[in-house]
PDB file of C-alpha atoms in Angstrom:
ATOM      1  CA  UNK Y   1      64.346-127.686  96.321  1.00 73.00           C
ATOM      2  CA  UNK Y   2      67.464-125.533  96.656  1.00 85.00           C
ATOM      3  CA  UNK Y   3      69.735-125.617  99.668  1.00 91.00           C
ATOM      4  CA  UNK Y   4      68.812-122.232 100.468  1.00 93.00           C
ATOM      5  CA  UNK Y   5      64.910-123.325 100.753  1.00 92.00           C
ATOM      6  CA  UNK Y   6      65.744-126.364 102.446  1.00 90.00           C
ATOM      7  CA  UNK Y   7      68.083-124.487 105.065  1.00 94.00           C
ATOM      8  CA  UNK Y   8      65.118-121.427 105.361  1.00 94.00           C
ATOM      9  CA  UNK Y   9      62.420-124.429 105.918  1.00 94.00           C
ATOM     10  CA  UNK Y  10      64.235-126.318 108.344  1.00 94.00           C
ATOM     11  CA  UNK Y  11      65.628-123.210 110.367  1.00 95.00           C
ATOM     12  CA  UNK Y  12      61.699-121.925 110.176  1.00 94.00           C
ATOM     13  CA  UNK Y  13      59.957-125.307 111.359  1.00 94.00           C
ATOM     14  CA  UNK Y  14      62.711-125.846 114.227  1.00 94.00           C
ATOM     15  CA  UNK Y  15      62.220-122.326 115.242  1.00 94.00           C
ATOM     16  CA  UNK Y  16      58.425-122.925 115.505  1.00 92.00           C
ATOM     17  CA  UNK Y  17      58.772-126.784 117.474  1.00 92.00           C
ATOM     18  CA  UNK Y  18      61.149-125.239 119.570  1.00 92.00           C
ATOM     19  CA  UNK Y  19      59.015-122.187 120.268  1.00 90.00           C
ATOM     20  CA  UNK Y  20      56.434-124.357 120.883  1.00 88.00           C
ATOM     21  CA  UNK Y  21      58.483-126.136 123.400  1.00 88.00           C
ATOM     22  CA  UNK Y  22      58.525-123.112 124.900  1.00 85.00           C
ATOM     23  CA  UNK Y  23      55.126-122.475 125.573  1.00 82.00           C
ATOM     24  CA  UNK Y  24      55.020-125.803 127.369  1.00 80.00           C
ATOM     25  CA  UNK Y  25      57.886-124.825 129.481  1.00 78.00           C
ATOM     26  CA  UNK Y  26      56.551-121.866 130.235  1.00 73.00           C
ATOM     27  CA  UNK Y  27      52.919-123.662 130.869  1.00 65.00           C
ATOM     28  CA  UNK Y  28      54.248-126.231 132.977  1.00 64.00           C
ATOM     29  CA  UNK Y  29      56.324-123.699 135.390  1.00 62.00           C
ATOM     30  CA  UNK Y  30      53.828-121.229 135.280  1.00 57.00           C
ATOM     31  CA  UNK Y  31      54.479-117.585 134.922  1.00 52.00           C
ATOM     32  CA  UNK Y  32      57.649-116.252 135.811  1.00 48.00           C
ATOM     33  CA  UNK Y  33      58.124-112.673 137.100  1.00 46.00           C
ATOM     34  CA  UNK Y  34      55.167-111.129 136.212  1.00 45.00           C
ATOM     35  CA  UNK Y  35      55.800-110.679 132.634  1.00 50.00           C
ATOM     36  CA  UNK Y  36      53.258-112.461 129.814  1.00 64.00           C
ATOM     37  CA  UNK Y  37      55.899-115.076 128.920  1.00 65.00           C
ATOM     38  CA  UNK Y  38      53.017-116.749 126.904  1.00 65.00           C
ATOM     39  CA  UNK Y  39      52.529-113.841 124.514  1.00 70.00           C
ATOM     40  CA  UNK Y  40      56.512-113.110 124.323  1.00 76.00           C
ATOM     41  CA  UNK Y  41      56.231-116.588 122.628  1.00 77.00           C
ATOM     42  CA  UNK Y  42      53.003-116.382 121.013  1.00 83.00           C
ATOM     43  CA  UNK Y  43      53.026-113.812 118.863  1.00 85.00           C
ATOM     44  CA  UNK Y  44      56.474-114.517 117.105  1.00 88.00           C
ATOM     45  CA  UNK Y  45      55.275-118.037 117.406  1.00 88.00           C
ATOM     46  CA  UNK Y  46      52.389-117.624 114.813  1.00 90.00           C
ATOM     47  CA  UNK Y  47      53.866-115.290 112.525  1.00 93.00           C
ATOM     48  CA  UNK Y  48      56.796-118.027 112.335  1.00 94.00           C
ATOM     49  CA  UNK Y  49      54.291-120.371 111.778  1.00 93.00           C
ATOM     50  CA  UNK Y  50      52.011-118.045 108.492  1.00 95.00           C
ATOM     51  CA  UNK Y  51      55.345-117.870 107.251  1.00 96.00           C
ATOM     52  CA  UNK Y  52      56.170-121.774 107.521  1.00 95.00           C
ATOM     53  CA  UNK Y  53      52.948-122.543 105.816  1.00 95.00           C
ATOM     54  CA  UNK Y  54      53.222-120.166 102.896  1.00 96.00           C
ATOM     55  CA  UNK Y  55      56.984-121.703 102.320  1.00 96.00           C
ATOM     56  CA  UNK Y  56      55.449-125.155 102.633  1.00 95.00           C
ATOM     57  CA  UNK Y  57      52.447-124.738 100.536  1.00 96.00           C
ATOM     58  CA  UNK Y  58      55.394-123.170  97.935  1.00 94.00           C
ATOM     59  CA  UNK Y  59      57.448-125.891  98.263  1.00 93.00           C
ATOM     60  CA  UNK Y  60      54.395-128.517  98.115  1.00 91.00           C
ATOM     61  CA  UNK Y  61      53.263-126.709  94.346  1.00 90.00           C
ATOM     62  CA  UNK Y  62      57.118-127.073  92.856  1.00 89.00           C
ATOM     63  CA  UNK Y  63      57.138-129.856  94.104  1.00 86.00           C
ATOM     64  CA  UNK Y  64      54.193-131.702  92.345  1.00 84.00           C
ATOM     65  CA  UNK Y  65      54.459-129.663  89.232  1.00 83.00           C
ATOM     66  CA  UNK Y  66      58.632-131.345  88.699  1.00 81.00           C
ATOM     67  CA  UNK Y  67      57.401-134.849  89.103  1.00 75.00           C
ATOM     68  CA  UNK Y  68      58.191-136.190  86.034  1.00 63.00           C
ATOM     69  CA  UNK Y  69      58.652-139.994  85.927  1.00 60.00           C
ATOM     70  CA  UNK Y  70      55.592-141.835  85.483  1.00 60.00           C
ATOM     71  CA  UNK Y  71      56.548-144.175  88.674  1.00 57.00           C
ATOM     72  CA  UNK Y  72      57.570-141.478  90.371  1.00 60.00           C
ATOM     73  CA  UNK Y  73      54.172-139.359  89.881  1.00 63.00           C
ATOM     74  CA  UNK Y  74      51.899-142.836  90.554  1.00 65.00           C
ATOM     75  CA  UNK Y  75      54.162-143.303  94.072  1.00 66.00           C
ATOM     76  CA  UNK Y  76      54.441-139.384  95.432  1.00 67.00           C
ATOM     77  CA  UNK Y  77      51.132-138.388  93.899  1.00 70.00           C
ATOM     78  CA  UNK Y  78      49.506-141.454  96.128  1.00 76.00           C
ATOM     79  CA  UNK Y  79      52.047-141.713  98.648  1.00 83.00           C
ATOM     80  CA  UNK Y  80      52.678-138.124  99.601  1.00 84.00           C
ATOM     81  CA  UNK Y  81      49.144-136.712 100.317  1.00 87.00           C
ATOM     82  CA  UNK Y  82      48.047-139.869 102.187  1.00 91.00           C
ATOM     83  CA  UNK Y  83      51.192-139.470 104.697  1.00 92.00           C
ATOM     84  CA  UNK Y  84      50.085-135.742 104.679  1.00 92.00           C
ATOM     85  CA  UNK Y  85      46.018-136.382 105.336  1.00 93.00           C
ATOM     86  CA  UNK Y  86      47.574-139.088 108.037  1.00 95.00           C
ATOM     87  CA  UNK Y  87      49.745-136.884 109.924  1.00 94.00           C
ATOM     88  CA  UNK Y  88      46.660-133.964 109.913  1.00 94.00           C
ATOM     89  CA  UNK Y  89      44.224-136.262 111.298  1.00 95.00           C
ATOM     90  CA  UNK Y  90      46.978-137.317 113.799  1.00 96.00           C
ATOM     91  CA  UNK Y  91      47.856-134.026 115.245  1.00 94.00           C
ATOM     92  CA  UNK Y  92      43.696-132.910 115.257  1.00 94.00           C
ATOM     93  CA  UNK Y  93      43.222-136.023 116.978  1.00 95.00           C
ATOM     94  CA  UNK Y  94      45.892-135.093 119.376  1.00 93.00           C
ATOM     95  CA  UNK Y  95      44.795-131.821 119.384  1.00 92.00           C
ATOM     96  CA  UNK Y  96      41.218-132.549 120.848  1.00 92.00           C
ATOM     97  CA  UNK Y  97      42.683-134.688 123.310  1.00 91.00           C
ATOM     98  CA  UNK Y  98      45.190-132.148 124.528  1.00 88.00           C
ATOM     99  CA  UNK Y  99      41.639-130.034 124.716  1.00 86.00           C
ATOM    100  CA  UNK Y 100      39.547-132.573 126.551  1.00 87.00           C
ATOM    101  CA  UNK Y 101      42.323-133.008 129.070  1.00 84.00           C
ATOM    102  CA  UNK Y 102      42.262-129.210 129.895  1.00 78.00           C
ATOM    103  CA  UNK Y 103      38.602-128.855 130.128  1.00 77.00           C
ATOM    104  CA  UNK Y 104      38.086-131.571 133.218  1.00 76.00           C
ATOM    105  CA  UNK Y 105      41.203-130.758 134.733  1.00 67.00           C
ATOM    106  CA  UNK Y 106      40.784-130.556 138.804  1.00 60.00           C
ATOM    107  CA  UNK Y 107      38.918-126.978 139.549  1.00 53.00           C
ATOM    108  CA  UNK Y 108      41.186-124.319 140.297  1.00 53.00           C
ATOM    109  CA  UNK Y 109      39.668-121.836 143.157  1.00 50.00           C
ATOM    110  CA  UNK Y 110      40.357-118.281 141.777  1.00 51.00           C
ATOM    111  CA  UNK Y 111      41.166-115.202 143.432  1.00 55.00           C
ATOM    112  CA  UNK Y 112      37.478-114.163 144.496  1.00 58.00           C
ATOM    113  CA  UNK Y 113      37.199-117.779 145.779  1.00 55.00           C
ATOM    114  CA  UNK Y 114      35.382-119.192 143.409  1.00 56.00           C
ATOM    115  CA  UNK Y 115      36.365-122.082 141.433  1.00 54.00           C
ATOM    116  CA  UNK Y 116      36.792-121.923 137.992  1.00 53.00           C
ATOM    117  CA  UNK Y 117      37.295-124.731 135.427  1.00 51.00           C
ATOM    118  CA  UNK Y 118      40.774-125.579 133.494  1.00 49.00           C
ATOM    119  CA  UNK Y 119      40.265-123.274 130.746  1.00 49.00           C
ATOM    120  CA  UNK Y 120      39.789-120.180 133.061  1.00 48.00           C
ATOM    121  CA  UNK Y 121      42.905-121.196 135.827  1.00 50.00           C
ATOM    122  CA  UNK Y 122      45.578-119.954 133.652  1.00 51.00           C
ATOM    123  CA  UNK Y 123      46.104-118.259 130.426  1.00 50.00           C
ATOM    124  CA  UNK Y 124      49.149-119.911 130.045  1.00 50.00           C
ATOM    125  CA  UNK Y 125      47.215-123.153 129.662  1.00 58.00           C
ATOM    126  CA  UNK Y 126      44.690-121.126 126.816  1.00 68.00           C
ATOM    127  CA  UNK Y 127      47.945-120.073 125.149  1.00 69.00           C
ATOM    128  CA  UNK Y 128      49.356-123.922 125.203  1.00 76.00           C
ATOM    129  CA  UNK Y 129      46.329-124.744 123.580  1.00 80.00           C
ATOM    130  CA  UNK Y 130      46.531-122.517 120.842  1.00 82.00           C
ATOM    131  CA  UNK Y 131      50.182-122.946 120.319  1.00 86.00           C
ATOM    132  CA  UNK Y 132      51.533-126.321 120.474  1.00 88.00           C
ATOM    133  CA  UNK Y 133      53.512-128.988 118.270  1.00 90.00           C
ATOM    134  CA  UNK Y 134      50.077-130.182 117.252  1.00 92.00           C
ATOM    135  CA  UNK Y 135      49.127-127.028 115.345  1.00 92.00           C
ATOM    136  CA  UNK Y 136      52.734-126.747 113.651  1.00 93.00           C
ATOM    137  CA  UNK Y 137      52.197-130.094 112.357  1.00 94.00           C
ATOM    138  CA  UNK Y 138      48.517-129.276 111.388  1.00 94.00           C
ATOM    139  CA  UNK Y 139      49.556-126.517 109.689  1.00 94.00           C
ATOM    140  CA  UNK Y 140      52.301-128.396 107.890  1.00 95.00           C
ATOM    141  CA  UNK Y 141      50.361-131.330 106.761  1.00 95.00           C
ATOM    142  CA  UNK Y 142      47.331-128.868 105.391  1.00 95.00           C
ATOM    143  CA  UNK Y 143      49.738-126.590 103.513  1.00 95.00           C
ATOM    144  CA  UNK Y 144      51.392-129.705 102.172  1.00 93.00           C
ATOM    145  CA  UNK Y 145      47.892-130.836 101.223  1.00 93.00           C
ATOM    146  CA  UNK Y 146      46.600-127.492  99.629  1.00 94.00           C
ATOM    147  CA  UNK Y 147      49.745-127.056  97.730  1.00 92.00           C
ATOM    148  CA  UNK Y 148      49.187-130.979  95.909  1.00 88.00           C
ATOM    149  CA  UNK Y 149      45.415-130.047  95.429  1.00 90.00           C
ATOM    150  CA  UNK Y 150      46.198-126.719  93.974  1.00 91.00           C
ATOM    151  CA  UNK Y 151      48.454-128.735  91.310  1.00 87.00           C
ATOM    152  CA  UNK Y 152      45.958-131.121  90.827  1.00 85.00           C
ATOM    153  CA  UNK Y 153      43.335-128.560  90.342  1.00 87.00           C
ATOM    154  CA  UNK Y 154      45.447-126.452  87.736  1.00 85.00           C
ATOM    155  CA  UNK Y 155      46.028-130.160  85.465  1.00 78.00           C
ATOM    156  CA  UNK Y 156      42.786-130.479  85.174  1.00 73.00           C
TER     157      UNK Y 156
END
């Protein structure tokens, strides 16, 4: 990997963790001023984040197709996708549990009076749940993954 791609990939996924810092900021203080803080952050947020998988999946392919020691190969060919199908499960796991926590949050009694449950109380708690640390990692770890089985589907 060059120092420009390294520099572009590191500048992208900080720019995505710290947007998605953000969002939890921004979920945790609630709105501020009446503007949709949430989708200021959201939108730039995922396109970041396309663009951070389709450098990653890149990367991932190069990658696998310049392994060229046979130690090497065994080790990152093993080593690399099993970190990769760890950290995926990880963050989905996390993911779920960041959902289950918002669905039986207390009730929230809405503005005709009526309570509604924690999905429906805020939208900055929808957007935190759509846009979190969890999903850049997710989407990481799977465009690391498609990019190794997209090499080993071409060698075959």
């Amino acid at each position: 990997m060059s120092r420009k791609t390294g520099l572009i990939f590191s500048s992208l996924f900080a720019t995505c963790l710290l947007l998605a810092a953000g969002m939890e900021r921004i979920g945790r203080d609630g709105s501020t001023g009446g503007l949709p803080m949430d989708r200021m952050l959201l939108y730039p947020g995922w396109l970041l984040l396309a663009l951070l998988m389709l450098l990653t999946f890149v990367i991932a392919v190069r990658y696998f197709d310049t392994l060229q020691d046979m130690i090497a190969k065994m080790l990152h060919h093993d080593l690399v996708p099993f970190l990769a199908s760890c950290t995926l499960l990880l963050s989905f796991a996390l993911q779920l549990r960041r959902v289950k926590l918002a669905a039986v949050s207390p009730a929230v009694t809405g503005d005709d009076g009526i309570p509604q449950s924690g999905f429906e109380s805020s939208s900055m708690l929808s957007a935190n749940l759509i846009f979190n640390a969890n999903i850049v990692l997710f989407c990481v770890s799977f465009a690391i993954l498609c990019g190794w089985w997209a090499v080993e589907k071409r060698k075959n």
